[in-house]
């Protein structure tokens, strides 16, 4: 059975530089697939290949049954794509923009206008607002771009950092829409820098320097890469070197103003408190926490493989 997206040994080189290196994965129809990685890891390049906008240098990928190398037109007609650099016509309203994009997809006038209105309401916009998109704040423009990517009812949607710069309340609206669309059987391929959003994905792939170094459900990634216990440790001018040699400690990462300290099951709160007491650390608090995907990400990026 073909998957919504099938990728095998995908490569993309820019001159001597390898932006995507031997990436293989598949995405099931209706799955929300998160693609994470630092800036420059190769996420947007992968998306552009999978949307039929950039030819691969090697390997093979099929999207909605179309080969990206030989049938990029078929791919483009089957997918929705919200790019990081989407552009709206500044001298049109949001509704007029959507009406225009719908026309470009050759959707008939009455159904495309009905769908544009429905989508605008879904993403929290007023279809009758006469404001031009030039005057719209970035987060509102991103809502229009999301609606535009969904307009022609694609079976697969690629969202490249759809919520970058969007406030937390609006991010919830985005994700409510994304989940509703996925519940209707549409496949979502999404990149994000917000690790809390990655938790909403069925599976998550982690890219480092063009390579896919980990791929699994959020809970299995945590079991694999940050097993054992995790403590959030805070205190005045606290530094990893104070705890590095404590028995049972397996990882320490700076996290906000504190540290996330991971260890095997022998590591307890009291041992950390005692150790910090010995070096005279002040204002110490130690809390047992559930690891986040950010812990996974940091563990993968610094280690690149499970211990
Ligand atoms: N057309 C191009 N020519 C040369 N290098 C490119 C080109 N497009 C991308 N790159 C390089 O390929 C690498 C991967 O870029 P890409 O945009 O895929 O990263 P990304 O993971 O999407 O990062 P970000 O989170 O910043 O969007 C970067 O080093 C980038 O500079």
Coordinates of C-alpha atoms and ligand atoms in Angstrom, one line a residue:
X1 CA 0.0 0.0 0.0
X2 CA 1.3 3.4 -0.8
X3 CA 1.6 5.9 2.0
X4 CA 0.6 9.6 1.7
X5 CA 4.3 10.4 1.6
X6 CA 7.1 8.0 0.8
X7 CA 10.7 9.2 1.0
X8 CA 13.7 6.9 0.3
X9 CA 17.3 8.1 0.4
X10 CA 16.4 11.7 -0.5
X11 CA 19.3 14.0 -1.2
X12 CA 19.6 17.7 -2.1
X13 CA 22.9 19.3 -2.8
X14 CA 23.6 23.0 -3.4
X15 CA 27.0 22.9 -5.1
X16 CA 29.2 20.9 -2.7
X17 CA 26.9 21.5 0.3
X18 CA 24.5 18.7 1.2
X19 CA 21.3 20.3 2.6
X20 CA 19.4 17.0 2.7
X21 CA 21.4 13.8 3.2
X22 CA 19.9 10.3 2.6
X23 CA 16.6 11.0 4.3
X24 CA 14.0 8.1 4.4
X25 CA 10.6 8.0 6.0
X26 CA 6.9 7.6 5.2
X27 CA 3.8 9.4 6.4
X28 CA 0.4 7.7 6.7
X29 CA -2.8 9.3 5.4
X30 CA -4.4 11.4 8.1
X31 CA -1.2 11.6 10.2
X32 CA 0.1 14.8 11.7
X33 CA 3.8 14.5 11.1
X34 CA 6.1 17.0 12.8
X35 CA 9.5 17.8 11.3
X36 CA 11.9 19.4 13.8
X37 CA 15.4 20.7 13.6
X38 CA 17.6 23.8 14.2
X39 CA 17.8 26.6 11.7
X40 CA 19.4 25.3 8.5
X41 CA 18.8 21.6 9.3
X42 CA 17.2 21.0 6.0
X43 CA 13.4 21.2 6.8
X44 CA 12.3 23.7 4.3
X45 CA 14.4 22.2 1.6
X46 CA 12.7 18.8 2.2
X47 CA 9.3 20.5 2.1
X48 CA 10.1 22.3 -1.1
X49 CA 11.2 18.9 -2.7
X50 CA 8.0 17.2 -1.4
X51 CA 5.8 20.0 -2.8
X52 CA 7.3 19.5 -6.3
X53 CA 9.0 22.9 -6.2
X54 CA 12.7 21.8 -6.0
X55 CA 14.1 18.7 -7.8
X56 CA 15.9 16.2 -5.6
X57 CA 19.6 15.6 -6.3
X58 CA 19.1 11.9 -5.4
X59 CA 16.8 9.4 -3.9
X60 CA 13.1 9.0 -4.5
X61 CA 9.9 10.5 -3.0
X62 CA 6.3 10.0 -3.9
X63 CA 3.6 12.4 -2.6
X64 CA -0.1 11.4 -3.0
X65 CA 1.2 8.7 -5.4
X66 CA 3.1 11.2 -7.7
X67 CA 6.8 11.0 -8.1
X68 CA 8.3 14.4 -7.1
X69 CA 11.1 13.9 -9.7
X70 CA 9.0 13.0 -12.7
X71 CA 5.5 14.3 -11.9
X72 CA 6.1 17.6 -10.0
X73 CA 2.9 19.0 -11.6
X74 CA 0.8 16.1 -10.2
X75 CA 2.4 16.7 -6.8
X76 CA 1.7 20.5 -6.9
X77 CA -2.0 20.0 -7.7
X78 CA -2.4 17.4 -4.9
X79 CA -0.9 19.3 -2.0
X80 CA -1.5 22.5 0.0
X81 CA 1.6 24.4 1.0
X82 CA 2.0 27.2 3.5
X83 CA 5.6 28.5 3.0
X84 CA 7.6 30.6 5.4
X85 CA 7.7 33.3 2.7
X86 CA 4.0 33.1 1.6
X87 CA 2.9 36.3 -0.1
X88 CA -0.6 37.8 -0.1
X89 CA -1.7 40.6 -2.4
X90 CA -1.4 43.7 -0.1
X91 CA -4.0 45.7 -1.9
X92 CA -6.7 43.1 -1.5
X93 CA -8.7 42.1 1.5
X94 CA -8.2 38.6 3.1
X95 CA -11.4 37.4 1.4
X96 CA -10.4 38.8 -1.9
X97 CA -7.0 37.1 -1.6
X98 CA -8.6 33.7 -1.0
X99 CA -11.0 34.3 -3.8
X100 CA -8.1 35.0 -6.1
X101 CA -6.1 31.9 -5.0
X102 CA -9.2 29.8 -5.4
X103 CA -9.6 31.1 -8.9
X104 CA -6.0 30.1 -9.6
X105 CA -6.8 26.6 -8.5
X106 CA -9.7 26.8 -11.0
X107 CA -12.3 26.3 -8.3
X108 CA -15.8 27.5 -9.4
X109 CA -16.8 30.9 -8.1
X110 CA -19.7 30.0 -5.8
X111 CA -18.2 27.0 -4.1
X112 CA -14.8 28.7 -3.7
X113 CA -16.3 31.8 -2.1
X114 CA -18.4 29.6 0.2
X115 CA -15.3 27.6 1.2
X116 CA -13.2 30.9 1.6
X117 CA -15.8 32.2 4.1
X118 CA -16.0 28.9 6.0
X119 CA -12.2 28.7 6.3
X120 CA -11.9 32.3 7.4
X121 CA -14.4 31.7 10.2
X122 CA -12.6 28.5 11.1
X123 CA -9.2 30.3 11.5
X124 CA -10.8 33.2 13.4
X125 CA -11.1 35.8 10.7
X126 CA -14.1 37.9 9.7
X127 CA -14.9 37.3 5.9
X128 CA -16.6 40.7 5.7
X129 CA -13.6 42.7 7.1
X130 CA -12.7 45.3 4.5
X131 CA -9.2 45.8 5.8
X132 CA -6.4 45.3 3.2
X133 CA -3.9 42.6 4.0
X134 CA -1.1 45.2 3.8
X135 CA -2.4 46.7 7.1
X136 CA -2.8 43.3 8.8
X137 CA -0.5 42.2 11.6
X138 CA 1.7 39.2 10.8
X139 CA -0.3 36.7 12.8
X140 CA -3.5 37.6 11.0
X141 CA -1.7 37.3 7.6
X142 CA -0.6 33.8 8.7
X143 CA -4.2 32.8 9.3
X144 CA -5.1 33.9 5.8
X145 CA -2.1 31.9 4.5
X146 CA -3.3 28.8 6.4
X147 CA -6.8 29.2 4.9
X148 CA -5.2 29.6 1.4
X149 CA -3.3 26.3 1.8
X150 CA -6.5 24.5 2.7
X151 CA -8.7 26.2 0.1
X152 CA -8.7 23.5 -2.7
X153 CA -9.2 20.7 -0.2
X154 CA -5.8 19.0 -0.6
X155 CA -5.4 15.5 0.8
X156 CA -1.9 16.5 2.0
X157 CA -0.9 19.8 3.5
X158 CA 2.7 21.1 4.1
X159 CA 3.0 23.8 6.8
X160 CA 6.4 25.4 7.1
X161 CA 6.5 27.1 10.5
X162 CA 2.9 28.1 10.3
X163 CA 2.9 29.6 13.8
X164 CA 6.2 31.5 13.7
X165 CA 5.7 34.8 15.5
X166 CA 2.0 34.0 16.3
X167 CA 0.8 34.8 19.8
X168 CA -0.1 31.8 22.1
X169 CA -3.8 32.3 21.9
X170 CA -3.7 32.4 18.1
X171 CA -1.4 29.3 18.1
X172 CA -4.2 27.4 19.7
X173 CA -6.6 28.5 17.0
X174 CA -4.1 27.3 14.4
X175 CA -3.8 23.9 16.1
X176 CA -7.5 23.5 16.5
X177 CA -7.8 23.9 12.7
X178 CA -4.9 21.6 12.0
X179 CA -6.4 18.9 14.2
X180 CA -9.8 19.3 12.6
X181 CA -8.4 19.0 9.2
X182 CA -6.3 15.9 10.2
X183 CA -9.5 14.3 11.7
X184 CA -11.1 14.6 8.3
X185 CA -8.3 12.4 7.0
X186 CA -6.0 15.0 5.6
X187 CA -2.2 14.4 6.1
X188 CA -0.4 17.2 7.8
X189 CA 3.4 17.7 7.4
X190 CA 4.4 20.5 9.7
X191 CA 7.6 22.2 10.9
X192 CA 7.8 24.2 14.1
X193 CA 10.2 25.6 16.5
X194 CA 7.7 25.3 19.3
X195 CA 8.3 22.1 21.1
X196 CA 4.9 22.2 22.9
X197 CA 3.3 22.1 19.4
X198 CA 5.4 19.1 18.4
X199 CA 3.6 17.2 21.2
X200 CA 0.4 17.5 19.1
X201 CA 2.0 15.5 16.3
X202 CA 1.4 11.7 15.9
X203 CA 5.0 11.2 15.0
X204 CA 8.0 13.5 15.0
X205 CA 11.2 13.4 12.9
X206 CA 14.3 15.2 14.1
X207 CA 16.7 16.7 11.5
X208 CA 20.3 17.5 12.3
X209 CA 22.6 18.9 9.6
X210 CA 20.5 17.5 6.7
X211 CA 20.1 14.0 8.2
X212 CA 17.0 12.5 9.9
X213 CA 18.5 11.3 13.2
X214 CA 15.4 10.2 15.1
X215 CA 11.8 9.5 14.2
X216 CA 9.0 8.2 16.5
X217 CA 5.9 9.2 18.5
X218 CA 6.6 11.9 21.1
X219 CA 6.3 9.4 24.0
X220 CA 8.6 6.8 22.5
X221 CA 11.2 9.5 21.6
X222 CA 11.2 10.5 25.3
X223 CA 11.5 6.8 26.4
X224 CA 14.5 6.3 24.0
X225 CA 16.4 9.6 24.4
X226 CA 15.6 10.8 27.9
X227 CA 14.9 7.7 29.9
X228 CA 14.9 7.6 33.7
X229 CA 14.1 10.6 35.8
X230 CA 14.3 14.3 35.0
X231 CA 14.5 17.1 37.6
X232 CA 14.1 20.8 37.1
X233 CA 16.8 22.5 39.2
X234 CA 16.9 26.2 40.0
X235 CA 19.1 28.3 42.1
X236 CA 21.3 31.4 42.1
X237 CA 24.0 31.3 39.3
X238 CA 23.6 27.6 39.1
X239 CA 25.9 25.8 36.8
X240 CA 26.0 22.2 35.3
X241 CA 29.6 21.6 36.6
X242 CA 28.3 21.4 40.2
X243 CA 26.2 18.3 39.4
X244 CA 28.1 16.6 36.6
X245 CA 29.9 14.2 38.8
X246 CA 27.0 13.2 41.0
X247 CA 26.4 9.4 40.8
X248 CA 23.3 8.6 38.6
X249 CA 23.4 11.8 36.6
X250 CA 23.3 11.1 32.8
X251 CA 22.5 14.5 31.3
X252 CA 22.4 18.2 32.2
X253 CA 21.0 20.9 30.0
X254 CA 20.5 24.6 30.7
X255 CA 16.8 25.3 30.6
X256 CA 15.6 28.9 30.9
X257 CA 17.1 30.2 34.1
X258 CA 17.7 26.7 35.5
X259 CA 18.8 23.2 34.6
X260 CA 17.2 20.0 33.5
X261 CA 19.1 17.2 35.1
X262 CA 18.4 13.7 34.0
X263 CA 19.5 10.5 35.6
X264 CA 18.9 6.8 36.1
X265 CA 16.4 5.7 38.7
X266 CA 19.0 5.9 41.6
X267 CA 19.1 9.7 41.2
X268 CA 16.9 11.4 43.8
X269 CA 15.9 14.9 44.7
X270 CA 17.7 14.8 48.1
X271 CA 21.1 13.8 46.4
X272 CA 20.9 16.9 44.1
X273 CA 19.9 19.2 47.0
X274 CA 22.8 17.8 49.2
X275 CA 25.3 18.2 46.3
X276 CA 24.2 21.8 45.8
X277 CA 24.4 22.4 49.5
X278 CA 28.1 21.3 49.5
X279 CA 29.0 24.0 47.0
X280 CA 27.0 26.6 48.9
X281 CA 24.4 27.2 46.2
X282 CA 21.6 29.5 47.3
X283 CA 17.9 29.7 46.5
X284 CA 17.9 26.0 45.4
X285 CA 14.7 24.2 44.3
X286 CA 14.5 20.8 42.8
X287 CA 11.3 19.4 41.2
X288 CA 10.7 16.1 39.5
X289 CA 9.2 16.7 36.1
X290 CA 8.1 14.9 33.0
X291 CA 10.7 15.3 30.2
X292 CA 9.6 17.4 27.2
X293 CA 10.4 17.1 23.5
X294 CA 12.8 19.9 24.1
X295 CA 14.8 17.6 26.4
X296 CA 14.7 15.0 23.6
X297 CA 15.8 17.6 21.0
X298 CA 18.7 18.7 23.1
X299 CA 19.7 15.1 23.9
X300 CA 19.6 14.2 20.2
X301 CA 21.4 17.3 19.0
X302 CA 24.2 16.9 21.5
X303 CA 24.5 13.1 21.3
X304 CA 23.0 12.3 17.8
X305 CA 22.2 8.7 19.0
X306 CA 20.7 7.0 22.1
X307 CA 23.3 6.2 24.8
Ligands
LIG1 N1 19.0 27.8 -2.8 C1 20.0 27.5 -2.0 N2 21.3 27.7 -2.3 C2 22.3 27.4 -1.4 N3 22.0 26.9 -0.2 C3 20.8 26.7 0.2 C4 19.7 27.0 -0.6 N4 18.5 26.7 0.0 C5 18.9 26.3 1.2 N5 20.2 26.3 1.4 C6 21.0 25.9 2.6 O1 20.6 24.6 3.0 C7 20.5 24.5 4.4 C8 19.2 24.0 4.8 O2 18.2 25.1 4.6 P1 16.7 24.9 5.0 O3 16.0 26.2 4.6 O4 16.2 23.7 4.4 O5 16.8 24.8 6.6 P2 15.6 24.8 7.6 O6 15.8 23.5 8.5 O7 14.3 24.9 6.9 O8 15.9 26.1 8.5 P3 14.9 27.2 9.1 O9 14.4 26.6 10.3 O10 15.8 28.3 9.3 O11 13.9 27.4 8.0 C9 20.9 25.9 4.9 O12 22.3 25.8 5.3 C10 20.7 26.8 3.8 O13 21.5 27.9 3.8

